Amino acid sequence: RAKSSDDQQICLYDKGMDDTIRKRRQLVDELRLAIQGDQLELHYQVQMNVPNETVAGYEALVRWNHPTKGMLPPNVFIPLAEQTGLIVMLGEWVLRTACHEAASWSSGLPVSVNLSPAQLTTPNFVEQVQDILLESGLAPQRLELEVTETTFIADQKKAISVLERLKALGISISVDDFGTGYSSLAMLRAFPFDKIKLDKSLIDDIDNNYKSKGVFRAVLSLGDALSVPILAEGVENKEQLAFLLEHGCQLVQGYYYGKPEPFSAPGKVTFVEPDKKKIS
Ligand code: C2E
Ligand code: MG
Ligand code: MG
Ligand code: MG
């Protein structure tokens, strides 16, 4: 529908904006229903302890099985959930589901769950976590919560106190996407972390870029100095793995070892217990 006059072009532009807003609103409504209904699911990605080739645990990653759009990745709806406050409900669903599913794994391996900043400052968050652990029967030592640096920008004091209460329950805390934020070093000093997850962007060209190598070595020695283990995210090939191992990084997560995949409860068709999966 080609239009020639300027007026009509402005009209078209406005209509486009309208469309965007309408579509966004619709997606928000659909997401609310998806959380309350059964359209969300968790996929799990393996975390390897490389030197002895054992599974260290699994990270739970949420997907939205949308009725018409198919399986949507989190980058399509997590930001939307965060902007609209739906993240609190979504996050609670993720935590509950991950704890229940992990409680049924015969391996007894730990599960990592991503937290959005808003969850941590939800009133009674610690009690909520405690309740979910109790009802699912998952030992707190098997739960790892992943937080990002943005969590600490808003209210440091509050965040520290919540993390400390979670740790007192036996839960461990990882800092996710390390190296992508703004206050990494100050934050490492102030917060009680049990693990640092190094962002994929710092791993990507590690096998052929001397600057990436340098940054990586520096972070490893930082981990060493703080006695906090480093996990490398997004490892895709042998060359990267070789470099990591050579420098003493033992924990690895990435497509090289496996993509996130669904864990289905017994009774469903595609039963593959992730911890029983052969790692090669
Ligand atoms: P993340 O927590 O850093 O999770 C790792 C992401 O990197 C996952 O993407 C994973 O599939 C991807 N990945 C892992 N290894 C590789 C690799 O070798 N190559 C490549 N190209 N990608 C790799 P995913 O599942 O799309 O999740 C994206 C982000 O969405 C997560 O990043 C996390 O920040 C967020 N997210 C996912 N699930 C949840 C959730 O339940 N709650 C919250 N708040 N955020 C979530
Ligand atoms: Mg994560
Ligand atoms: Mg990450
Ligand atoms: Mg992340």
GROMACS .gro file of C-alpha atoms and ligand atoms in nm:
model
  329
    1ARG     CA    1   0.000   0.000   0.000
    2ALA     CA    2   0.236   0.268  -0.126
    3LYS     CA    3   0.131   0.615  -0.018
    4SER     CA    4   0.269   0.926  -0.177
    5SER     CA    5   0.186   1.232   0.032
    6ASP     CA    6   0.370   1.320   0.353
    7ASP     CA    7   0.045   1.323   0.549
    8GLN     CA    8  -0.029   0.970   0.462
    9GLN     CA    9   0.322   0.863   0.553
   10ILE     CA   10   0.278   1.011   0.899
   11CYS     CA   11  -0.048   0.820   0.923
   12LEU     CA   12   0.128   0.496   0.835
   13TYR     CA   13   0.399   0.564   1.089
   14ASP     CA   14   0.145   0.620   1.366
   15LYS     CA   15  -0.033   0.305   1.273
   16GLY     CA   16   0.298   0.121   1.297
   17MET     CA   17   0.353   0.252   1.649
   18ASP     CA   18   0.000   0.155   1.742
   19ASP     CA   19   0.063  -0.191   1.612
   20THR     CA   20   0.380  -0.228   1.814
   21ILE     CA   21   0.208  -0.119   2.133
   22ARG     CA   22  -0.091  -0.341   2.065
   23LYS     CA   23   0.126  -0.642   1.993
   24ARG     CA   24   0.329  -0.582   2.305
   25ARG     CA   25   0.015  -0.555   2.516
   26GLN     CA   26  -0.116  -0.872   2.366
   27LEU     CA   27   0.209  -1.053   2.436
   28VAL     CA   28   0.197  -0.937   2.799
   29ASP     CA   29  -0.159  -1.069   2.834
   30GLU     CA   30  -0.057  -1.396   2.674
   31LEU     CA   31   0.246  -1.423   2.900
   32ARG     CA   32   0.029  -1.378   3.209
   33LEU     CA   33  -0.189  -1.666   3.091
   34ALA     CA   34   0.116  -1.870   2.998
   35ILE     CA   35   0.254  -1.844   3.351
   36GLN     CA   36  -0.078  -1.938   3.509
   37GLY     CA   37  -0.138  -2.209   3.252
   38ASP     CA   38   0.104  -2.474   3.142
   39GLN     CA   39   0.288  -2.309   2.855
   40LEU     CA   40   0.620  -2.255   3.028
   41GLU     CA   41   0.878  -2.526   3.052
   42LEU     CA   42   1.229  -2.566   3.179
   43HIS     CA   43   1.518  -2.694   2.978
   44TYR     CA   44   1.838  -2.798   3.148
   45GLN     CA   45   2.195  -2.745   3.039
   46VAL     CA   46   2.474  -2.956   3.178
   47GLN     CA   47   2.764  -2.808   3.371
   48MET     CA   48   3.076  -3.020   3.352
   49ASN     CA   49   3.363  -3.072   3.584
   50VAL     CA   50   3.612  -3.119   3.304
   51PRO     CA   51   3.924  -3.280   3.450
   52ASN     CA   52   3.735  -3.583   3.574
   53GLU     CA   53   3.456  -3.566   3.314
   54THR     CA   54   3.178  -3.563   3.569
   55VAL     CA   55   2.855  -3.367   3.567
   56ALA     CA   56   2.866  -3.086   3.821
   57GLY     CA   57   2.500  -2.986   3.786
   58TYR     CA   58   2.237  -2.842   3.554
   59GLU     CA   59   2.116  -2.492   3.484
   60ALA     CA   60   1.741  -2.449   3.443
   61LEU     CA   61   1.651  -2.224   3.148
   62VAL     CA   62   1.291  -2.125   3.088
   63ARG     CA   63   1.112  -2.150   2.752
   64TRP     CA   64   0.765  -2.045   2.647
   65ASN     CA   65   0.582  -2.298   2.441
   66HIS     CA   66   0.355  -2.044   2.273
   67PRO     CA   67   0.036  -2.185   2.116
   68THR     CA   68   0.093  -2.018   1.778
   69LYS     CA   69   0.449  -1.884   1.782
   70GLY     CA   70   0.616  -2.206   1.890
   71MET     CA   71   0.897  -2.238   2.143
   72LEU     CA   72   1.012  -1.889   2.244
   73PRO     CA   73   1.354  -1.828   2.400
   74PRO     CA   74   1.379  -1.623   2.721
   75ASN     CA   75   1.522  -1.313   2.554
   76VAL     CA   76   1.182  -1.267   2.390
   77PHE     CA   77   0.982  -1.259   2.712
   78ILE     CA   78   1.206  -1.221   3.020
   79PRO     CA   79   1.272  -0.850   2.953
   80LEU     CA   80   0.898  -0.803   2.900
   81ALA     CA   81   0.826  -0.986   3.223
   82GLU     CA   82   1.079  -0.767   3.402
   83GLN     CA   83   0.927  -0.447   3.266
   84THR     CA   84   0.574  -0.542   3.365
   85GLY     CA   85   0.639  -0.701   3.703
   86LEU     CA   86   0.526  -1.042   3.574
   87ILE     CA   87   0.877  -1.163   3.651
   88VAL     CA   88   0.788  -1.216   4.015
   89MET     CA   89   0.519  -1.469   3.925
   90LEU     CA   90   0.727  -1.618   3.644
   91GLY     CA   91   1.032  -1.648   3.868
   92GLU     CA   92   0.834  -1.822   4.137
   93TRP     CA   93   0.705  -2.071   3.879
   94VAL     CA   94   1.061  -2.136   3.759
   95LEU     CA   95   1.195  -2.185   4.109
   96ARG     CA   96   0.913  -2.416   4.213
   97THR     CA   97   0.932  -2.623   3.894
   98ALA     CA   98   1.311  -2.651   3.901
   99CYS     CA   99   1.311  -2.763   4.264
  100HIS     CA  100   1.037  -3.021   4.208
  101GLU     CA  101   1.201  -3.160   3.894
  102ALA     CA  102   1.549  -3.169   4.046
  103ALA     CA  103   1.414  -3.341   4.357
  104SER     CA  104   1.320  -3.634   4.134
  105TRP     CA  105   1.666  -3.675   3.976
  106SER     CA  106   1.825  -3.992   4.099
  107SER     CA  107   2.174  -3.843   4.062
  108GLY     CA  108   2.119  -3.594   4.341
  109LEU     CA  109   2.303  -3.332   4.136
  110PRO     CA  110   2.253  -2.961   4.199
  111VAL     CA  111   2.028  -2.733   3.994
  112SER     CA  112   2.099  -2.368   3.912
  113VAL     CA  113   1.814  -2.121   3.880
  114ASN     CA  114   1.840  -1.769   3.737
  115LEU     CA  115   1.699  -1.487   3.949
  116SER     CA  116   1.587  -1.149   3.821
  117PRO     CA  117   1.676  -0.845   4.031
  118ALA     CA  118   1.310  -0.781   4.125
  119GLN     CA  119   1.271  -1.126   4.276
  120LEU     CA  120   1.542  -1.074   4.532
  121THR     CA  121   1.371  -0.766   4.669
  122THR     CA  122   1.022  -0.919   4.671
  123PRO     CA  123   0.888  -0.916   5.027
  124ASN     CA  124   0.924  -1.258   5.187
  125PHE     CA  125   1.144  -1.392   4.908
  126VAL     CA  126   1.355  -1.594   5.150
  127GLU     CA  127   1.042  -1.746   5.306
  128GLN     CA  128   0.913  -1.827   4.957
  129VAL     CA  129   1.235  -2.011   4.874
  130GLN     CA  130   1.223  -2.193   5.205
  131ASP     CA  131   0.861  -2.302   5.142
  132ILE     CA  132   0.945  -2.428   4.794
  133LEU     CA  133   1.240  -2.628   4.927
  134LEU     CA  134   1.018  -2.783   5.192
  135GLU     CA  135   0.729  -2.871   4.961
  136SER     CA  136   0.962  -3.011   4.691
  137GLY     CA  137   1.187  -3.195   4.932
  138LEU     CA  138   1.498  -3.061   4.757
  139ALA     CA  139   1.795  -3.027   4.990
  140PRO     CA  140   1.906  -2.660   5.002
  141GLN     CA  141   2.261  -2.775   4.924
  142ARG     CA  142   2.133  -2.880   4.581
  143LEU     CA  143   2.001  -2.535   4.494
  144GLU     CA  144   2.218  -2.271   4.337
  145LEU     CA  145   2.080  -1.927   4.261
  146GLU     CA  146   2.231  -1.720   3.980
  147VAL     CA  147   2.226  -1.345   4.013
  148THR     CA  148   2.366  -1.077   3.785
  149GLU     CA  149   2.547  -0.761   3.866
  150THR     CA  150   2.240  -0.548   3.796
  151THR     CA  151   2.082  -0.704   4.103
  152PHE     CA  152   2.306  -0.494   4.321
  153ILE     CA  153   2.264  -0.156   4.164
  154ALA     CA  154   1.930  -0.075   4.325
  155ASP     CA  155   1.963  -0.163   4.691
  156GLN     CA  156   2.297  -0.312   4.791
  157LYS     CA  157   2.224  -0.348   5.160
  158LYS     CA  158   1.897  -0.525   5.104
  159ALA     CA  159   2.050  -0.752   4.839
  160ILE     CA  160   2.340  -0.849   5.066
  161SER     CA  161   2.111  -0.930   5.355
  162VAL     CA  162   1.881  -1.144   5.138
  163LEU     CA  163   2.179  -1.332   4.992
  164GLU     CA  164   2.318  -1.393   5.336
  165ARG     CA  165   1.990  -1.532   5.459
  166LEU     CA  166   1.970  -1.761   5.156
  167LYS     CA  167   2.323  -1.882   5.218
  168ALA     CA  168   2.237  -1.948   5.581
  169LEU     CA  169   1.975  -2.192   5.452
  170GLY     CA  170   2.249  -2.383   5.270
  171ILE     CA  171   2.178  -2.245   4.922
  172SER     CA  172   2.474  -2.133   4.713
  173ILE     CA  173   2.496  -1.815   4.509
  174SER     CA  174   2.662  -1.767   4.170
  175VAL     CA  175   2.726  -1.444   3.991
  176ASP     CA  176   2.609  -1.488   3.631
  177ASP     CA  177   2.737  -1.316   3.316
  178PHE     CA  178   3.042  -1.193   3.500
  179GLY     CA  179   3.243  -0.946   3.299
  180THR     CA  180   2.952  -0.779   3.125
  181GLY     CA  181   2.845  -0.536   3.398
  182TYR     CA  182   2.988  -0.221   3.544
  183SER     CA  183   3.094  -0.286   3.899
  184SER     CA  184   3.244  -0.632   3.888
  185LEU     CA  185   3.537  -0.585   4.119
  186ALA     CA  186   3.367  -0.379   4.388
  187MET     CA  187   3.082  -0.624   4.383
  188LEU     CA  188   3.304  -0.926   4.426
  189ARG     CA  189   3.439  -0.771   4.742
  190ALA     CA  190   3.100  -0.684   4.887
  191PHE     CA  191   2.896  -0.994   4.810
  192PRO     CA  192   2.914  -1.349   4.938
  193PHE     CA  193   2.946  -1.548   4.615
  194ASP     CA  194   3.019  -1.919   4.587
  195LYS     CA  195   3.089  -1.924   4.214
  196ILE     CA  196   3.165  -1.687   3.929
  197LYS     CA  197   3.015  -1.764   3.590
  198LEU     CA  198   3.224  -1.601   3.324
  199ASP     CA  199   3.014  -1.464   3.038
  200LYS     CA  200   3.027  -1.628   2.699
  201SER     CA  201   3.150  -1.305   2.537
  202LEU     CA  202   3.475  -1.345   2.731
  203ILE     CA  203   3.516  -1.703   2.612
  204ASP     CA  204   3.419  -1.661   2.246
  205ASP     CA  205   3.759  -1.585   2.096
  206ILE     CA  206   3.973  -1.707   2.380
  207ASP     CA  207   4.166  -1.948   2.163
  208ASN     CA  208   4.294  -1.684   1.922
  209ASN     CA  209   4.287  -1.340   2.084
  210TYR     CA  210   4.569  -1.246   2.319
  211LYS     CA  211   4.358  -0.983   2.495
  212SER     CA  212   4.082  -1.233   2.570
  213LYS     CA  213   4.347  -1.469   2.702
  214GLY     CA  214   4.486  -1.199   2.926
  215VAL     CA  215   4.147  -1.104   3.065
  216PHE     CA  216   4.063  -1.466   3.123
  217ARG     CA  217   4.387  -1.535   3.310
  218ALA     CA  218   4.331  -1.229   3.527
  219VAL     CA  219   3.979  -1.340   3.619
  220LEU     CA  220   4.103  -1.689   3.701
  221SER     CA  221   4.363  -1.557   3.939
  222LEU     CA  222   4.100  -1.332   4.089
  223GLY     CA  223   3.887  -1.639   4.155
  224ASP     CA  224   4.190  -1.809   4.301
  225ALA     CA  225   4.264  -1.520   4.531
  226LEU     CA  226   3.905  -1.511   4.653
  227SER     CA  227   3.879  -1.892   4.668
  228VAL     CA  228   3.577  -1.878   4.438
  229PRO     CA  229   3.559  -2.130   4.152
  230ILE     CA  230   3.515  -1.997   3.798
  231LEU     CA  231   3.277  -2.153   3.548
  232ALA     CA  232   3.324  -2.072   3.181
  233GLU     CA  233   2.996  -2.019   2.994
  234GLY     CA  234   2.934  -2.074   2.625
  235VAL     CA  235   3.220  -2.312   2.549
  236GLU     CA  236   3.162  -2.442   2.199
  237ASN     CA  237   3.477  -2.614   2.081
  238LYS     CA  238   3.783  -2.820   2.169
  239GLU     CA  239   4.024  -2.532   2.124
  240GLN     CA  240   3.847  -2.322   2.385
  241LEU     CA  241   3.826  -2.617   2.618
  242ALA     CA  242   4.196  -2.690   2.580
  243PHE     CA  243   4.284  -2.333   2.667
  244LEU     CA  244   4.057  -2.332   2.972
  245LEU     CA  245   4.199  -2.657   3.102
  246GLU     CA  246   4.554  -2.547   3.045
  247HIS     CA  247   4.483  -2.251   3.270
  248GLY     CA  248   4.314  -2.447   3.541
  249CYS     CA  249   3.949  -2.364   3.474
  250GLN     CA  250   3.762  -2.681   3.562
  251LEU     CA  251   3.395  -2.590   3.536
  252VAL     CA  252   3.248  -2.556   3.190
  253GLN     CA  253   2.902  -2.503   3.043
  254GLY     CA  254   2.835  -2.476   2.672
  255TYR     CA  255   2.714  -2.635   2.353
  256TYR     CA  256   3.035  -2.836   2.339
  257TYR     CA  257   2.895  -3.051   2.618
  258GLY     CA  258   2.529  -3.003   2.547
  259LYS     CA  259   2.250  -2.762   2.464
  260PRO     CA  260   1.968  -2.701   2.710
  261GLU     CA  261   1.710  -2.976   2.673
  262PRO     CA  262   1.380  -3.064   2.832
  263PHE     CA  263   1.352  -3.290   3.126
  264SER     CA  264   1.020  -3.468   3.124
  265ALA     CA  265   0.865  -3.630   3.423
  266PRO     CA  266   0.816  -4.006   3.412
  267GLY     CA  267   0.494  -4.082   3.228
  268LYS     CA  268   0.556  -3.828   2.954
  269VAL     CA  269   0.675  -3.947   2.618
  270THR     CA  270   1.022  -3.805   2.592
  271PHE     CA  271   1.169  -3.930   2.915
  272VAL     CA  272   1.536  -3.851   2.927
  273GLU     CA  273   1.673  -3.800   3.270
  274PRO     CA  274   1.942  -3.541   3.205
  275ASP     CA  275   2.186  -3.676   3.459
  276LYS     CA  276   2.168  -4.018   3.301
  277LYS     CA  277   2.258  -3.877   2.964
  278LYS     CA  278   2.581  -4.003   2.823
  279ILE     CA  279   2.839  -3.729   2.812
  280SER     CA  280   3.105  -3.789   2.551
  281C2E     P1  281   2.224  -1.724   3.112
  281C2E     O1  282   2.170  -1.744   3.248
  281C2E     O2  283   2.360  -1.666   3.102
  281C2E     O3  284   2.217  -1.869   3.043
  281C2E     C1  285   2.305  -1.913   2.946
  281C2E     C2  286   2.253  -1.888   2.806
  281C2E     O4  287   2.356  -1.915   2.712
  281C2E     C3  288   2.138  -1.981   2.768
  281C2E     O5  289   2.055  -1.913   2.675
  281C2E     C4  290   2.210  -2.093   2.697
  281C2E     O6  291   2.130  -2.167   2.608
  281C2E     C5  292   2.316  -2.015   2.623
  281C2E     N1  293   2.433  -2.098   2.592
  281C2E     C6  294   2.493  -2.190   2.670
  281C2E     N2  295   2.598  -2.244   2.610
  281C2E     C7  296   2.607  -2.186   2.489
  281C2E     C8  297   2.697  -2.200   2.378
  281C2E     O7  298   2.791  -2.279   2.379
  281C2E     N3  299   2.673  -2.122   2.269
  281C2E     C9  300   2.570  -2.034   2.264
  281C2E     N4  301   2.554  -1.962   2.152
  281C2E     N5  302   2.483  -2.017   2.367
  281C2E    C10  303   2.502  -2.092   2.477
  281C2E     P2  304   1.897  -1.903   2.691
  281C2E     O8  305   1.842  -2.031   2.744
  281C2E     O9  306   1.843  -1.848   2.565
  281C2E    O10  307   1.882  -1.796   2.807
  281C2E    C11  308   1.922  -1.663   2.789
  281C2E    C12  309   1.915  -1.585   2.918
  281C2E    O11  310   1.780  -1.571   2.961
  281C2E    C13  311   1.987  -1.653   3.035
  281C2E    O12  312   2.125  -1.632   3.025
  281C2E    C14  313   1.923  -1.582   3.151
  281C2E    O13  314   1.982  -1.456   3.171
  281C2E    C15  315   1.781  -1.563   3.102
  281C2E     N6  316   1.696  -1.667   3.160
  281C2E    C16  317   1.675  -1.793   3.118
  281C2E     N7  318   1.591  -1.858   3.200
  281C2E    C17  319   1.560  -1.771   3.300
  281C2E    C18  320   1.476  -1.777   3.416
  281C2E    O14  321   1.416  -1.880   3.449
  281C2E     N8  322   1.467  -1.664   3.492
  281C2E    C19  323   1.535  -1.549   3.459
  281C2E     N9  324   1.522  -1.443   3.539
  281C2E    N10  325   1.615  -1.541   3.352
  281C2E    C20  326   1.626  -1.649   3.273
  282MG      MG  327   2.240  -1.824   3.416
  283MG      MG  328   2.523  -1.625   3.180
  284MG      MG  329   2.206  -1.417   3.231
   0.00000   0.00000   0.00000
